[in-house]
GROMACS .gro file of C-alpha atoms in nm:
model
  292
    1MET     CA    1  -2.157  -1.296  -2.536
    2THR     CA    2  -2.153  -0.920  -2.487
    3GLU     CA    3  -2.148  -0.679  -2.780
    4THR     CA    4  -1.788  -0.593  -2.695
    5GLY     CA    5  -1.696  -0.959  -2.695
    6ARG     CA    6  -1.865  -1.016  -3.031
    7GLU     CA    7  -1.681  -0.721  -3.181
    8GLN     CA    8  -1.346  -0.843  -3.049
    9ARG     CA    9  -1.410  -1.191  -3.186
   10ARG     CA   10  -1.516  -1.054  -3.524
   11LEU     CA   11  -1.211  -0.832  -3.554
   12SER     CA   12  -0.980  -1.109  -3.436
   13LEU     CA   13  -1.117  -1.348  -3.697
   14MET     CA   14  -1.082  -1.088  -3.970
   15ARG     CA   15  -0.724  -1.000  -3.873
   16GLU     CA   16  -0.622  -1.365  -3.876
   17ALA     CA   17  -0.799  -1.422  -4.210
   18ILE     CA   18  -0.620  -1.125  -4.364
   19ASN     CA   19  -0.285  -1.249  -4.231
   20GLN     CA   20  -0.342  -1.589  -4.388
   21PHE     CA   21  -0.465  -1.443  -4.716
   22GLU     CA   22  -0.176  -1.197  -4.745
   23GLY     CA   23   0.061  -1.484  -4.678
   24TYR     CA   24  -0.100  -1.672  -4.965
   25GLN     CA   25  -0.062  -1.369  -5.193
   26ARG     CA   26   0.308  -1.342  -5.107
   27THR     CA   27   0.393  -1.712  -5.136
   28GLY     CA   28   0.122  -1.879  -5.343
   29GLU     CA   29   0.093  -2.141  -5.067
   30GLN     CA   30  -0.258  -2.282  -5.105
   31SER     CA   31  -0.276  -2.410  -4.748
   32LEU     CA   32  -0.280  -2.046  -4.635
   33LEU     CA   33  -0.571  -1.974  -4.867
   34ALA     CA   34  -0.750  -2.284  -4.736
   35ARG     CA   35  -0.716  -2.150  -4.382
   36ALA     CA   36  -0.824  -1.798  -4.476
   37VAL     CA   37  -1.161  -1.898  -4.626
   38PRO     CA   38  -1.321  -2.054  -4.313
   39LEU     CA   39  -1.190  -1.763  -4.107
   40LEU     CA   40  -1.357  -1.519  -4.347
   41ARG     CA   41  -1.679  -1.721  -4.330
   42ALA     CA   42  -1.668  -1.708  -3.951
   43ALA     CA   43  -1.593  -1.335  -3.947
   44ARG     CA   44  -1.885  -1.270  -4.181
   45ALA     CA   45  -2.118  -1.483  -3.968
   46ALA     CA   46  -2.013  -1.289  -3.657
   47ALA     CA   47  -2.068  -0.958  -3.839
   48MET     CA   48  -2.415  -1.067  -3.953
   49GLU     CA   49  -2.505  -1.185  -3.604
   50GLY     CA   50  -2.400  -0.861  -3.442
   51GLY     CA   51  -2.530  -0.626  -3.712
   52ALA     CA   52  -2.179  -0.488  -3.760
   53PRO     CA   53  -2.125  -0.172  -3.965
   54GLY     CA   54  -1.951  -0.229  -4.297
   55LEU     CA   55  -2.116  -0.569  -4.344
   56ALA     CA   56  -2.080  -0.538  -4.722
   57ALA     CA   57  -1.702  -0.556  -4.687
   58TYR     CA   58  -1.726  -0.889  -4.501
   59HIS     CA   59  -1.933  -1.035  -4.786
   60ASN     CA   60  -1.694  -0.894  -5.045
   61ASN     CA   61  -1.378  -1.018  -4.875
   62LEU     CA   62  -1.513  -1.373  -4.863
   63ALA     CA   63  -1.619  -1.352  -5.228
   64TYR     CA   64  -1.270  -1.239  -5.332
   65ALA     CA   65  -1.106  -1.527  -5.146
   66LEU     CA   66  -1.349  -1.776  -5.302
   67HIS     CA   67  -1.257  -1.649  -5.649
   68GLU     CA   68  -0.894  -1.715  -5.561
   69VAL     CA   69  -0.986  -2.070  -5.455
   70ALA     CA   70  -1.165  -2.125  -5.786
   71ALA     CA   71  -0.867  -1.994  -5.983
   72ALA     CA   72  -0.605  -2.183  -5.784
   73THR     CA   73  -0.759  -2.528  -5.767
   74GLY     CA   74  -0.858  -2.799  -6.011
   75ASP     CA   75  -1.125  -2.917  -5.770
   76PRO     CA   76  -1.429  -3.051  -5.960
   77ALA     CA   77  -1.646  -2.857  -5.713
   78VAL     CA   78  -1.509  -2.527  -5.848
   79GLN     CA   79  -1.848  -2.435  -5.995
   80ALA     CA   80  -2.001  -2.447  -5.647
   81VAL     CA   81  -1.719  -2.222  -5.523
   82GLN     CA   82  -1.792  -1.970  -5.799
   83ALA     CA   83  -2.162  -1.983  -5.718
   84GLU     CA   84  -2.092  -1.916  -5.349
   85ALA     CA   85  -1.869  -1.623  -5.448
   86VAL     CA   86  -2.148  -1.475  -5.660
   87ASP     CA   87  -2.392  -1.508  -5.371
   88CYS     CA   88  -2.143  -1.319  -5.153
   89HIS     CA   89  -2.112  -1.046  -5.416
   90ARG     CA   90  -2.490  -1.013  -5.432
   91ALA     CA   91  -2.501  -0.987  -5.054
   92ALA     CA   92  -2.232  -0.715  -5.060
   93VAL     CA   93  -2.432  -0.509  -5.309
   94ALA     CA   94  -2.750  -0.557  -5.104
   95ALA     CA   95  -2.572  -0.449  -4.784
   96ALA     CA   96  -2.417  -0.136  -4.939
   97GLY     CA   97  -2.644   0.164  -4.941
   98PRO     CA   98  -2.692   0.380  -5.253
   99ALA     CA   99  -2.447   0.639  -5.118
  100ASP     CA  100  -2.183   0.384  -5.013
  101PHE     CA  101  -1.845   0.487  -5.157
  102ASP     CA  102  -1.762   0.122  -5.231
  103ARG     CA  103  -2.092   0.030  -5.399
  104PRO     CA  104  -1.966   0.073  -5.760
  105GLY     CA  105  -1.676  -0.162  -5.681
  106TYR     CA  106  -1.913  -0.421  -5.536
  107LEU     CA  107  -2.132  -0.399  -5.847
  108LEU     CA  108  -1.833  -0.447  -6.075
  109THR     CA  109  -1.697  -0.746  -5.886
  110LEU     CA  110  -2.048  -0.893  -5.897
  111ALA     CA  111  -2.051  -0.845  -6.275
  112SER     CA  112  -1.714  -1.016  -6.314
  113GLY     CA  113  -1.821  -1.302  -6.088
  114LEU     CA  114  -2.142  -1.355  -6.282
  115CYS     CA  115  -1.949  -1.372  -6.610
  116ALA     CA  116  -1.711  -1.628  -6.456
  117LEU     CA  117  -2.004  -1.839  -6.331
  118TYR     CA  118  -2.163  -1.822  -6.677
  119GLY     CA  119  -1.857  -2.006  -6.807
  120PHE     CA  120  -1.969  -2.308  -6.602
  121THR     CA  121  -2.346  -2.291  -6.628
  122ARG     CA  122  -2.412  -2.129  -6.969
  123ASP     CA  123  -2.711  -1.961  -6.808
  124ALA     CA  124  -2.765  -1.646  -7.015
  125GLY     CA  125  -2.959  -1.495  -6.726
  126LEU     CA  126  -2.626  -1.455  -6.544
  127LEU     CA  127  -2.495  -1.242  -6.831
  128ARG     CA  128  -2.804  -1.022  -6.824
  129GLU     CA  129  -2.759  -0.972  -6.450
  130ALA     CA  130  -2.389  -0.898  -6.507
  131VAL     CA  131  -2.470  -0.628  -6.763
  132THR     CA  132  -2.723  -0.466  -6.529
  133ALA     CA  133  -2.466  -0.458  -6.247
  134ALA     CA  134  -2.178  -0.335  -6.463
  135GLU     CA  135  -2.377  -0.058  -6.630
  136ALA     CA  136  -2.512   0.054  -6.291
  137ALA     CA  137  -2.153   0.102  -6.174
  138ALA     CA  138  -1.969   0.235  -6.480
  139GLY     CA  139  -1.875   0.600  -6.445
  140ARG     CA  140  -2.012   0.630  -6.092
  141GLY     CA  141  -1.709   0.598  -5.868
  142VAL     CA  142  -1.336   0.646  -5.843
  143GLU     CA  143  -1.241   0.290  -5.746
  144PRO     CA  144  -1.161   0.095  -5.948
  145SER     CA  145  -1.047   0.334  -6.219
  146LEU     CA  146  -1.292   0.456  -6.482
  147ALA     CA  147  -1.097   0.261  -6.744
  148VAL     CA  148  -1.153  -0.063  -6.550
  149GLN     CA  149  -1.518   0.020  -6.483
  150TYR     CA  150  -1.596   0.060  -6.853
  151ALA     CA  151  -1.380  -0.239  -6.949
  152ILE     CA  152  -1.582  -0.465  -6.717
  153ALA     CA  153  -1.905  -0.326  -6.859
  154GLY     CA  154  -1.778  -0.382  -7.212
  155ASP     CA  155  -1.679  -0.740  -7.132
  156ALA     CA  156  -2.021  -0.820  -6.984
  157LEU     CA  157  -2.200  -0.659  -7.279
  158GLY     CA  158  -1.973  -0.840  -7.522
  159GLN     CA  159  -2.045  -1.178  -7.367
  160LEU     CA  160  -2.417  -1.104  -7.381
  161TYR     CA  161  -2.384  -1.008  -7.749
  162ARG     CA  162  -2.198  -1.328  -7.833
  163HIS     CA  163  -2.384  -1.582  -7.621
  164ASP     CA  164  -2.737  -1.480  -7.521
  165PRO     CA  165  -2.983  -1.642  -7.767
  166GLU     CA  166  -3.223  -1.352  -7.714
  167ARG     CA  167  -2.967  -1.079  -7.784
  168GLN     CA  168  -2.705  -1.256  -7.998
  169ARG     CA  169  -2.563  -1.022  -8.261
  170ASP     CA  170  -2.815  -0.751  -8.178
  171PRO     CA  171  -2.690  -0.429  -8.349
  172ALA     CA  172  -2.819  -0.211  -8.065
  173LEU     CA  173  -2.634  -0.424  -7.812
  174LEU     CA  174  -2.319  -0.409  -8.026
  175ALA     CA  175  -2.341  -0.029  -8.015
  176ARG     CA  176  -2.344  -0.046  -7.633
  177VAL     CA  177  -2.041  -0.278  -7.638
  178ILE     CA  178  -1.850  -0.035  -7.858
  179GLY     CA  179  -1.953   0.261  -7.646
  180ALA     CA  180  -1.825   0.098  -7.327
  181CYS     CA  181  -1.500  -0.013  -7.493
  182ARG     CA  182  -1.446   0.334  -7.637
  183GLU     CA  183  -1.481   0.485  -7.288
  184ALA     CA  184  -1.246   0.222  -7.142
  185ALA     CA  185  -0.980   0.297  -7.404
  186SER     CA  186  -1.012   0.674  -7.369
  187TYR     CA  187  -0.982   0.667  -6.990
  188ALA     CA  188  -0.699   0.415  -7.007
  189ASP     CA  189  -0.504   0.657  -7.224
  190ILE     CA  190  -0.519   0.906  -6.937
  191LEU     CA  191  -0.511   0.686  -6.629
  192GLU     CA  192  -0.339   0.356  -6.707
  193ASP     CA  193   0.009   0.251  -6.819
  194PRO     CA  194   0.070   0.228  -7.197
  195ALA     CA  195   0.044  -0.152  -7.211
  196VAL     CA  196  -0.299  -0.150  -7.045
  197ALA     CA  197  -0.418   0.131  -7.270
  198ALA     CA  198  -0.293  -0.059  -7.576
  199LYS     CA  199  -0.499  -0.361  -7.474
  200ARG     CA  200  -0.810  -0.145  -7.440
  201TRP     CA  201  -0.757   0.010  -7.786
  202GLY     CA  202  -0.708  -0.335  -7.937
  203THR     CA  203  -1.033  -0.458  -7.784
  204LEU     CA  204  -1.215  -0.155  -7.922
  205GLY     CA  205  -1.065  -0.222  -8.265
  206SER     CA  206  -1.194  -0.580  -8.271
  207TRP     CA  207  -1.550  -0.472  -8.188
  208LEU     CA  208  -1.541  -0.198  -8.452
  209VAL     CA  209  -1.439  -0.459  -8.710
  210GLU     CA  210  -1.736  -0.667  -8.593
  211ARG     CA  211  -1.966  -0.372  -8.668
  212TYR     CA  212  -1.809  -0.319  -9.009
  213GLU     CA  213  -1.845  -0.685  -9.100
  214ARG     CA  214  -2.206  -0.700  -8.979
  215ALA     CA  215  -2.331  -0.365  -9.110
  216GLY     CA  216  -2.077  -0.243  -9.367
  217ASP     CA  217  -2.020   0.068  -9.153
  218ALA     CA  218  -1.726   0.246  -9.319
  219ALA     CA  219  -1.683   0.486  -9.025
  220ALA     CA  220  -1.640   0.188  -8.793
  221LEU     CA  221  -1.363   0.052  -9.016
  222THR     CA  222  -1.184   0.387  -9.018
  223GLU     CA  223  -1.209   0.407  -8.640
  224ALA     CA  224  -1.084   0.047  -8.609
  225ILE     CA  225  -0.769   0.138  -8.804
  226ALA     CA  226  -0.706   0.432  -8.570
  227ALA     CA  227  -0.768   0.213  -8.263
  228TYR     CA  228  -0.522  -0.053  -8.378
  229ARG     CA  229  -0.262   0.215  -8.452
  230LYS     CA  230  -0.297   0.341  -8.095
  231ALA     CA  231  -0.272  -0.017  -7.969
  232LEU     CA  232   0.047  -0.066  -8.169
  233ASP     CA  233   0.199   0.257  -8.035
  234GLY     CA  234   0.163   0.131  -7.679
  235THR     CA  235   0.283  -0.226  -7.735
  236ALA     CA  236   0.637  -0.360  -7.715
  237GLY     CA  237   0.818  -0.687  -7.785
  238ASP     CA  238   0.635  -0.998  -7.900
  239ALA     CA  239   0.305  -0.845  -7.788
  240ARG     CA  240   0.327  -0.629  -8.103
  241LEU     CA  241   0.288  -0.927  -8.335
  242PRO     CA  242  -0.089  -0.988  -8.299
  243VAL     CA  243  -0.151  -0.613  -8.314
  244LEU     CA  244   0.051  -0.589  -8.636
  245ALA     CA  245  -0.149  -0.880  -8.779
  246ASN     CA  246  -0.481  -0.720  -8.682
  247LEU     CA  247  -0.380  -0.382  -8.823
  248ALA     CA  248  -0.276  -0.552  -9.148
  249ASN     CA  249  -0.615  -0.719  -9.173
  250VAL     CA  250  -0.816  -0.399  -9.123
  251LEU     CA  251  -0.597  -0.214  -9.372
  252ARG     CA  252  -0.668  -0.491  -9.623
  253LEU     CA  253  -1.042  -0.451  -9.556
  254HIS     CA  254  -1.004  -0.078  -9.617
  255PHE     CA  255  -0.829  -0.148  -9.950
  256GLU     CA  256  -1.104  -0.389 -10.054
  257ARG     CA  257  -1.365  -0.124  -9.982
  258THR     CA  258  -1.187   0.179 -10.133
  259GLY     CA  259  -0.915   0.053 -10.367
  260ASP     CA  260  -0.659   0.255 -10.167
  261LEU     CA  261  -0.322   0.112 -10.280
  262ASP     CA  262  -0.135   0.287  -9.999
  263ALA     CA  263  -0.351   0.099  -9.748
  264LEU     CA  264  -0.273  -0.227  -9.928
  265GLY     CA  265   0.099  -0.152  -9.927
  266GLU     CA  266   0.090  -0.079  -9.555
  267ALA     CA  267  -0.115  -0.394  -9.494
  268ILE     CA  268   0.155  -0.600  -9.667
  269ALA     CA  269   0.433  -0.431  -9.467
  270LYS     CA  270   0.253  -0.483  -9.135
  271GLY     CA  271   0.162  -0.842  -9.224
  272ARG     CA  272   0.520  -0.918  -9.325
  273ALA     CA  273   0.650  -0.776  -8.997
  274ALA     CA  274   0.405  -0.996  -8.807
  275VAL     CA  275   0.519  -1.307  -8.998
  276ASP     CA  276   0.888  -1.226  -8.969
  277GLY     CA  277   0.861  -1.183  -8.593
  278THR     CA  278   0.674  -1.510  -8.533
  279TRP     CA  279   0.883  -1.809  -8.432
  280PRO     CA  280   0.848  -2.119  -8.658
  281GLY     CA  281   0.657  -2.332  -8.407
  282ASP     CA  282   0.399  -2.069  -8.316
  283PRO     CA  283   0.045  -2.194  -8.392
  284ASP     CA  284  -0.046  -1.845  -8.520
  285LEU     CA  285   0.220  -1.854  -8.792
  286PRO     CA  286   0.016  -2.039  -9.060
  287ARG     CA  287  -0.275  -1.795  -9.029
  288ARG     CA  288  -0.049  -1.489  -9.037
  289ALA     CA  289   0.142  -1.623  -9.335
  290SER     CA  290  -0.183  -1.706  -9.517
  291ASN     CA  291  -0.317  -1.355  -9.455
  292LEU     CA  292   0.008  -1.208  -9.586
   0.00000   0.00000   0.00000
């Protein structure tokens, strides 16, 4: 086949794959996704055979579709699908040069894929690789947003902190988690909608409480209160209830440390609001009522 013929075949396969995948995204029809994946595999194979420019994108597109397959199916082979997706992400990073505009995005999707695969294998080496990829990308591109970049890095670091036997509850690692989450929350305040920013502030608050409980760091507790207040400001409806409960708990911790009766009074008010807003059958109600 001539080079022109290979290029036409590659582009034709990719167009058809994208049509099928976009149809799946519109309708949720899994048969469309099932047709898109082999087309993406074939397009990638044709690109690799012909040394096509932009090869990283072919790897990445297949990886993205495989993640969708893993999320959409209860197939017992889902771990193998996740593993194939991670291999595609690795290939995308390898194919993207250091100056490639899309390289940070490829690194971040690799990090997310590695964390997802860890959920099946419990191989802590995947988390270490995820952290390396995420930290190599964070703050080094415009897509995805800086808030998302640091959030992915914080998630990978957090999983390493919680699960890696070699690094579990390492104070230095916890400081890196908090640093990434702080950046994610700060950028989200500028770049994301209020609900997304609120989620980032709530995540930061939970890690600051972790530092306070591990190290007795009073500054971390003060910052956690401020973070949860910002999370509450950006939250509406029933989503406010867990934030109210968390803010009540950190205010109670502040009272226990300082004897500040105003903090205790506010903790009671926030805890009561959380209980009053929780429907009777909610599994969180007993814990919230007990804390109140």
